[in-house]
Amino acid sequence: MKVGFIGLGNMGEPMARNLAAANIDIAGYDIVRACPEGVKSASSAVDAAANRDVVITMLPDGEAVKSVAVEILPAMKSGAILLDCSTVDIDSALEVYVSAKTANLRFVDAPVSGGVGGAVAGSLTFMAGGAEDDFKNLEPLFDIMGSKAVHCGEAGTGQIAKICNNMILGATMIVTCEAFALADRLGLSRERMFEVVSTSSGYSWSMNAYCPVPSVGPTSPADNGYRPGFAADLMLKDLRLAQIAAASASADTPVGRLANDIYESFVENEGGSGKDFSAIFLKFAEKL
Ligand code: NAD
């Protein structure tokens, strides 16, 4: 299987590196970043996409995915699959799906969970939207780059799963942080707080796997000065996508909306930009 890879940033670079390490024939392109070892350097997005069975995009947002799709779809070989692993708004995913179908190409949206650590380790979770056959054909690639791939349904459903997951993540991270700050104020040690909650009904990924306070629980960005990890800016991006989707579906998501507002203020006015999303703890801890 010949693969093209467009967007070799924090996530795309290690994903492409892992494909090359598994002896996949892969050509890569990024407007800024160089190709990792083992990835043939293409001179343009079109060059990376031409004559490839699968073209993977890992780009910042829906606008970037749509503009790259406009460039590469005419150059892709008939029947090839465009696999977009970026996190984008559902409408952009559907727009690219329709363009791909019109060009006699296949499209699968498969955003990921697991962050840069998961991309480096090849342990990402893929949530895929598209035809069952295409999902099956992509499984060998998902197996190299990740440890789990879920076929969510038709095109666009991968993005739906992603924003719902991250809306839960943003909200649970905030409440985990405010609970730690409350426990501090009331005089419960952080170690005992972790010990109890991580084995009680308040447990969550935010508490158990990514504990937001330093020196407690497994090693996390809190132990590394809140260097990302998963940046607060990216959490805000995903919470905004969730709110756009909620508005379009007339869904009532009051906690998701509040999480969006809290991260927006943290990123834009309270020094959270560039920090890990678990640094939202500092917002509550500072009030002690
Ligand atoms: P990034 O900004 O590090 O990488 C994006 C890359 O795309 C950059 O290197 C940029 O130069 C390149 N690019 C932009 N426009 C281009 C174009 N027209 N042609 C070629 N290259 C182009 O971002 P990232 O952290 O790697 O995230 C990529 C996607 O994955 C985003 O949609 C993000 O929301 C999602 N995601 C990120 C994480 C994370 O922890 N970083 C986790 C899950 C999902």
Short mmCIF file of C-alpha atoms and ligand atoms in Angstrom, two decimals:
data_model
loop_
_atom_site.label_atom_id
_atom_site.label_comp_id
_atom_site.label_asym_id
_atom_site.label_seq_id
_atom_site.Cartn_x
_atom_site.Cartn_y
_atom_site.Cartn_z
CA MET A 1 0.00 0.00 0.00
CA LYS A 2 1.45 3.37 -1.04
CA VAL A 3 0.71 6.23 1.35
CA GLY A 4 0.92 10.01 1.07
CA PHE A 5 1.03 12.09 4.28
CA ILE A 6 0.23 15.80 4.38
CA GLY A 7 0.74 17.79 7.61
CA LEU A 8 3.84 16.71 9.51
CA GLY A 9 3.32 18.68 12.71
CA ASN A 10 3.35 17.54 16.34
CA MET A 11 0.99 14.66 15.55
CA GLY A 12 1.61 13.98 11.86
CA GLU A 13 5.39 13.73 12.12
CA PRO A 14 5.45 10.79 14.56
CA MET A 15 2.51 9.10 12.80
CA ALA A 16 4.38 9.26 9.48
CA ARG A 17 7.57 8.12 11.19
CA ASN A 18 5.79 5.04 12.57
CA LEU A 19 4.40 4.15 9.12
CA ALA A 20 7.88 4.44 7.60
CA ALA A 21 9.34 2.32 10.42
CA ALA A 22 6.79 -0.39 9.53
CA ASN A 23 8.13 -0.40 5.94
CA ILE A 24 5.16 1.39 4.41
CA ASP A 25 6.08 3.19 1.18
CA ILE A 26 5.30 6.76 2.26
CA ALA A 27 5.79 10.24 0.80
CA GLY A 28 5.23 13.30 3.01
CA TYR A 29 4.66 17.03 2.65
CA ASP A 30 4.31 19.97 5.03
CA ILE A 31 4.44 23.70 4.23
CA VAL A 32 6.90 24.23 7.12
CA ARG A 33 8.23 21.02 8.61
CA ALA A 34 10.70 18.56 7.10
CA CYS A 35 9.95 14.87 6.56
CA PRO A 36 11.06 12.43 9.25
CA GLU A 37 13.55 9.66 8.51
CA GLY A 38 12.24 7.03 6.09
CA VAL A 39 9.55 9.32 4.59
CA LYS A 40 10.18 10.42 0.99
CA SER A 41 10.11 14.19 0.74
CA ALA A 42 7.44 15.35 -1.74
CA SER A 43 7.73 18.78 -3.35
CA SER A 44 4.05 19.69 -2.84
CA ALA A 45 0.79 18.33 -1.48
CA VAL A 46 -0.10 17.22 -5.02
CA ASP A 47 3.25 15.43 -5.33
CA ALA A 48 2.60 13.62 -2.02
CA ALA A 49 -0.91 12.58 -3.12
CA ALA A 50 -0.38 11.47 -6.72
CA ASN A 51 -0.32 7.70 -7.37
CA ARG A 52 -0.93 6.85 -3.70
CA ASP A 53 -3.52 4.32 -2.48
CA VAL A 54 -4.16 6.27 0.71
CA VAL A 55 -3.52 9.95 1.40
CA ILE A 56 -3.52 10.91 5.08
CA THR A 57 -4.03 14.52 6.16
CA MET A 58 -3.18 15.75 9.69
CA LEU A 59 -3.87 19.47 9.53
CA PRO A 60 -4.82 22.25 11.96
CA ASP A 61 -8.49 22.82 11.04
CA GLY A 62 -11.34 22.45 8.55
CA GLU A 63 -10.17 25.34 6.35
CA ALA A 64 -6.75 23.72 5.90
CA VAL A 65 -8.30 20.32 5.15
CA LYS A 66 -10.70 21.81 2.59
CA SER A 67 -7.98 23.82 0.83
CA VAL A 68 -5.61 20.81 0.67
CA ALA A 69 -8.49 18.64 -0.60
CA VAL A 70 -9.21 21.09 -3.42
CA GLU A 71 -5.54 20.81 -4.44
CA ILE A 72 -5.06 17.07 -4.18
CA LEU A 73 -8.37 15.44 -5.16
CA PRO A 74 -7.81 16.01 -8.91
CA ALA A 75 -4.34 14.44 -8.59
CA MET A 76 -5.35 11.34 -6.63
CA LYS A 77 -5.68 8.05 -8.45
CA SER A 78 -9.18 6.74 -9.03
CA GLY A 79 -10.57 4.77 -6.07
CA ALA A 80 -7.87 5.98 -3.64
CA ILE A 81 -8.84 6.85 -0.06
CA LEU A 82 -8.42 10.30 1.51
CA LEU A 83 -8.05 9.64 5.24
CA ASP A 84 -8.39 12.82 7.27
CA CYS A 85 -7.13 12.36 10.83
CA SER A 86 -7.38 16.06 11.76
CA THR A 87 -10.01 17.28 14.21
CA VAL A 88 -12.36 19.49 12.18
CA ASP A 89 -15.96 20.70 12.17
CA ILE A 90 -18.49 18.18 10.91
CA ASP A 91 -19.57 20.36 7.96
CA SER A 92 -16.00 20.54 6.62
CA ALA A 93 -15.67 16.75 6.88
CA LEU A 94 -18.93 16.28 4.96
CA GLU A 95 -17.96 18.84 2.34
CA VAL A 96 -14.69 17.00 1.63
CA TYR A 97 -16.57 13.68 1.60
CA VAL A 98 -18.93 14.97 -1.12
CA SER A 99 -16.03 16.40 -3.18
CA ALA A 100 -14.14 13.10 -2.91
CA LYS A 101 -17.21 11.08 -3.92
CA THR A 102 -17.79 13.36 -6.92
CA ALA A 103 -14.18 12.74 -7.98
CA ASN A 104 -14.68 8.95 -7.74
CA LEU A 105 -12.53 8.81 -4.60
CA ARG A 106 -13.14 7.44 -1.12
CA PHE A 107 -13.14 9.51 2.09
CA VAL A 108 -12.83 8.52 5.74
CA ASP A 109 -12.69 10.98 8.65
CA ALA A 110 -10.72 9.44 11.51
CA PRO A 111 -9.75 11.96 14.19
CA VAL A 112 -7.61 10.62 16.99
CA SER A 113 -7.37 10.55 20.74
CA GLY A 114 -4.13 9.99 22.64
CA GLY A 115 -2.17 13.18 21.93
CA VAL A 116 1.47 13.51 20.93
CA GLY A 117 2.48 10.74 23.37
CA GLY A 118 0.06 8.35 21.67
CA ALA A 119 1.25 9.42 18.23
CA VAL A 120 4.89 8.75 19.16
CA ALA A 121 4.09 5.43 20.84
CA GLY A 122 1.76 4.28 18.04
CA SER A 123 -1.06 3.90 20.55
CA LEU A 124 -3.65 6.35 19.23
CA THR A 125 -7.38 5.65 19.21
CA PHE A 126 -8.98 6.31 15.81
CA MET A 127 -12.69 7.11 15.54
CA ALA A 128 -13.59 6.59 11.93
CA GLY A 129 -16.51 7.70 9.78
CA GLY A 130 -16.91 6.26 6.29
CA ALA A 131 -17.79 3.12 4.38
CA GLU A 132 -17.20 -0.21 6.14
CA ASP A 133 -15.01 -1.51 3.26
CA ASP A 134 -12.78 1.53 3.39
CA PHE A 135 -12.45 1.18 7.16
CA LYS A 136 -11.39 -2.46 6.71
CA ASN A 137 -8.83 -1.50 4.05
CA LEU A 138 -7.36 1.11 6.41
CA GLU A 139 -7.09 -1.20 9.40
CA PRO A 140 -3.43 -2.17 8.73
CA LEU A 141 -2.52 1.54 8.89
CA PHE A 142 -4.61 2.12 12.03
CA ASP A 143 -2.84 -0.87 13.62
CA ILE A 144 0.57 0.72 13.00
CA MET A 145 -0.33 4.21 14.20
CA GLY A 146 -2.67 3.21 16.99
CA SER A 147 -3.90 0.55 19.35
CA LYS A 148 -7.65 0.91 18.71
CA ALA A 149 -9.82 1.93 15.78
CA VAL A 150 -13.60 2.19 16.04
CA HIS A 151 -15.83 2.34 12.98
CA CYS A 152 -18.42 4.91 14.10
CA GLY A 153 -20.65 4.92 11.01
CA GLU A 154 -20.93 7.01 7.86
CA ALA A 155 -18.70 9.96 6.94
CA GLY A 156 -18.67 12.65 9.62
CA THR A 157 -19.37 10.30 12.53
CA GLY A 158 -15.69 10.15 13.47
CA GLN A 159 -15.75 13.90 14.06
CA ILE A 160 -19.00 13.58 16.03
CA ALA A 161 -17.40 10.99 18.34
CA LYS A 162 -14.30 13.13 18.77
CA ILE A 163 -16.07 16.34 19.82
CA CYS A 164 -18.41 14.47 22.17
CA ASN A 165 -15.43 12.74 23.80
CA ASN A 166 -13.52 15.98 24.19
CA MET A 167 -16.52 17.84 25.56
CA ILE A 168 -16.63 15.21 28.32
CA LEU A 169 -12.85 15.51 28.78
CA GLY A 170 -12.89 19.32 29.07
CA ALA A 171 -15.73 19.30 31.59
CA THR A 172 -14.26 16.49 33.72
CA MET A 173 -10.85 18.16 33.76
CA ILE A 174 -12.37 21.41 35.04
CA VAL A 175 -14.39 19.75 37.78
CA THR A 176 -11.44 17.54 38.79
CA CYS A 177 -9.29 20.67 39.17
CA GLU A 178 -11.89 22.63 41.12
CA ALA A 179 -12.41 19.62 43.42
CA PHE A 180 -8.64 19.46 44.10
CA ALA A 181 -8.65 23.19 44.91
CA LEU A 182 -11.67 22.73 47.17
CA ALA A 183 -10.00 19.80 48.97
CA ASP A 184 -6.88 21.96 49.44
CA ARG A 185 -8.94 24.71 51.00
CA LEU A 186 -10.80 22.29 53.27
CA GLY A 187 -7.59 20.63 54.45
CA LEU A 188 -7.56 17.24 52.66
CA SER A 189 -4.13 16.28 51.33
CA ARG A 190 -3.80 15.94 47.57
CA GLU A 191 -2.37 12.42 47.94
CA ARG A 192 -5.39 11.20 49.96
CA MET A 193 -7.77 13.00 47.59
CA PHE A 194 -6.21 11.10 44.64
CA GLU A 195 -6.17 7.81 46.51
CA VAL A 196 -9.86 8.03 47.36
CA VAL A 197 -11.30 9.53 44.16
CA SER A 198 -9.24 7.43 41.74
CA THR A 199 -10.83 4.31 43.26
CA SER A 200 -14.28 5.80 43.92
CA SER A 201 -17.18 6.95 41.79
CA GLY A 202 -15.54 10.31 40.99
CA TYR A 203 -12.80 8.59 39.00
CA SER A 204 -12.12 9.62 35.41
CA TRP A 205 -9.31 9.69 32.87
CA SER A 206 -8.54 13.26 34.03
CA MET A 207 -8.05 12.07 37.60
CA ASN A 208 -6.60 8.58 37.11
CA ALA A 209 -4.41 8.85 34.02
CA TYR A 210 -3.67 12.57 33.77
CA CYS A 211 -3.82 13.85 37.35
CA PRO A 212 -3.73 17.68 37.10
CA VAL A 213 -1.77 18.38 40.31
CA PRO A 214 2.02 17.88 40.58
CA SER A 215 3.62 14.89 42.34
CA VAL A 216 0.36 12.98 42.68
CA GLY A 217 -0.74 9.96 40.64
CA PRO A 218 0.99 8.89 37.42
CA THR A 219 3.48 11.24 35.76
CA SER A 220 1.55 13.87 33.82
CA PRO A 221 2.12 17.38 32.39
CA ALA A 222 1.54 18.74 35.93
CA ASP A 223 4.90 17.17 36.82
CA ASN A 224 6.52 18.96 33.91
CA GLY A 225 5.49 22.57 34.53
CA TYR A 226 2.26 21.98 32.56
CA ARG A 227 4.11 21.76 29.24
CA PRO A 228 1.70 20.13 26.73
CA GLY A 229 0.69 17.27 26.42
CA PHE A 230 -2.58 18.42 25.03
CA ALA A 231 -2.57 22.21 24.89
CA ALA A 232 -5.38 24.28 26.42
CA ASP A 233 -5.65 26.01 23.02
CA LEU A 234 -6.51 22.66 21.37
CA MET A 235 -9.04 21.86 24.09
CA LEU A 236 -10.66 25.24 23.42
CA LYS A 237 -10.71 24.46 19.69
CA ASP A 238 -12.55 21.17 20.34
CA LEU A 239 -15.00 22.71 22.83
CA ARG A 240 -15.83 25.38 20.25
CA LEU A 241 -16.43 22.68 17.62
CA ALA A 242 -18.75 20.92 20.09
CA GLN A 243 -20.72 24.14 20.62
CA ILE A 244 -21.01 24.76 16.87
CA ALA A 245 -22.28 21.20 16.43
CA ALA A 246 -24.68 21.55 19.38
CA ALA A 247 -26.14 24.75 17.90
CA SER A 248 -26.61 23.11 14.50
CA ALA A 249 -28.43 20.15 16.11
CA SER A 250 -30.42 22.29 18.61
CA ALA A 251 -28.87 20.21 21.41
CA ASP A 252 -28.82 21.61 24.93
CA THR A 253 -25.24 21.27 26.28
CA PRO A 254 -25.05 23.65 29.26
CA VAL A 255 -21.99 22.03 30.87
CA GLY A 256 -20.19 21.84 27.53
CA ARG A 257 -20.95 25.52 26.96
CA LEU A 258 -19.65 26.45 30.41
CA ALA A 259 -16.49 24.38 29.82
CA ASN A 260 -16.05 26.27 26.53
CA ASP A 261 -16.39 29.63 28.32
CA ILE A 262 -13.98 28.67 31.11
CA TYR A 263 -11.28 27.48 28.67
CA GLU A 264 -11.86 30.52 26.46
CA SER A 265 -11.19 32.87 29.34
CA PHE A 266 -8.22 30.76 30.51
CA VAL A 267 -6.59 30.74 27.05
CA GLU A 268 -7.38 34.31 26.02
CA ASN A 269 -7.12 36.27 29.28
CA GLU A 270 -5.52 34.19 32.01
CA GLY A 271 -2.19 33.01 30.60
CA GLY A 272 -3.37 29.52 29.65
CA SER A 273 -2.26 29.67 26.01
CA GLY A 274 0.66 27.32 25.35
CA LYS A 275 0.11 25.43 28.60
CA ASP A 276 -1.31 21.95 28.94
CA PHE A 277 -5.10 21.87 29.35
CA SER A 278 -4.70 20.44 32.89
CA ALA A 279 -3.07 23.78 33.87
CA ILE A 280 -6.66 24.99 34.34
CA PHE A 281 -5.92 23.80 37.91
CA LEU A 282 -3.83 26.97 38.38
CA LYS A 283 -6.93 29.08 37.80
CA PHE A 284 -8.61 27.59 40.87
CA ALA A 285 -5.47 27.03 42.97
CA GLU A 286 -4.50 30.71 42.64
CA LYS A 287 -7.70 31.66 44.40
CA LEU A 288 -6.62 29.91 47.62
P1 NAD B 1 0.40 21.13 14.26
O1 NAD B 1 0.03 22.57 14.11
O2 NAD B 1 1.61 20.77 15.06
O3 NAD B 1 0.55 20.43 12.81
C1 NAD B 1 -0.17 20.80 11.69
C2 NAD B 1 0.82 20.82 10.52
O4 NAD B 1 0.11 21.07 9.32
C3 NAD B 1 1.88 21.93 10.65
O5 NAD B 1 3.18 21.35 10.61
C4 NAD B 1 1.62 22.83 9.44
O6 NAD B 1 2.80 23.39 8.88
C5 NAD B 1 0.95 21.85 8.49
N1 NAD B 1 0.13 22.50 7.48
C6 NAD B 1 -0.79 23.48 7.63
N2 NAD B 1 -1.36 23.78 6.45
C7 NAD B 1 -0.77 22.97 5.52
C8 NAD B 1 -0.94 22.80 4.13
N3 NAD B 1 -1.80 23.55 3.43
N4 NAD B 1 -0.18 21.87 3.50
C9 NAD B 1 0.71 21.12 4.18
N5 NAD B 1 0.91 21.24 5.51
C10 NAD B 1 0.18 22.14 6.17
O7 NAD B 1 -0.91 20.43 14.87
P2 NAD B 1 -0.98 18.98 15.57
O8 NAD B 1 -0.85 19.14 17.04
O9 NAD B 1 -0.11 18.04 14.84
O10 NAD B 1 -2.53 18.64 15.31
C11 NAD B 1 -2.98 18.21 14.04
C12 NAD B 1 -4.45 17.87 14.14
O11 NAD B 1 -4.63 16.84 15.12
C13 NAD B 1 -5.34 19.04 14.60
O12 NAD B 1 -6.53 19.00 13.87
C14 NAD B 1 -5.54 18.78 16.07
O13 NAD B 1 -6.74 19.33 16.55
C15 NAD B 1 -5.56 17.27 16.11
N6 NAD B 1 -5.15 16.66 17.38
C16 NAD B 1 -4.05 17.13 18.04
C17 NAD B 1 -3.69 16.53 19.25
C18 NAD B 1 -2.47 17.01 20.01
O14 NAD B 1 -2.30 16.62 21.17
N7 NAD B 1 -1.60 17.82 19.42
C19 NAD B 1 -4.45 15.48 19.77
C20 NAD B 1 -5.56 15.01 19.05
C21 NAD B 1 -5.90 15.62 17.86
#
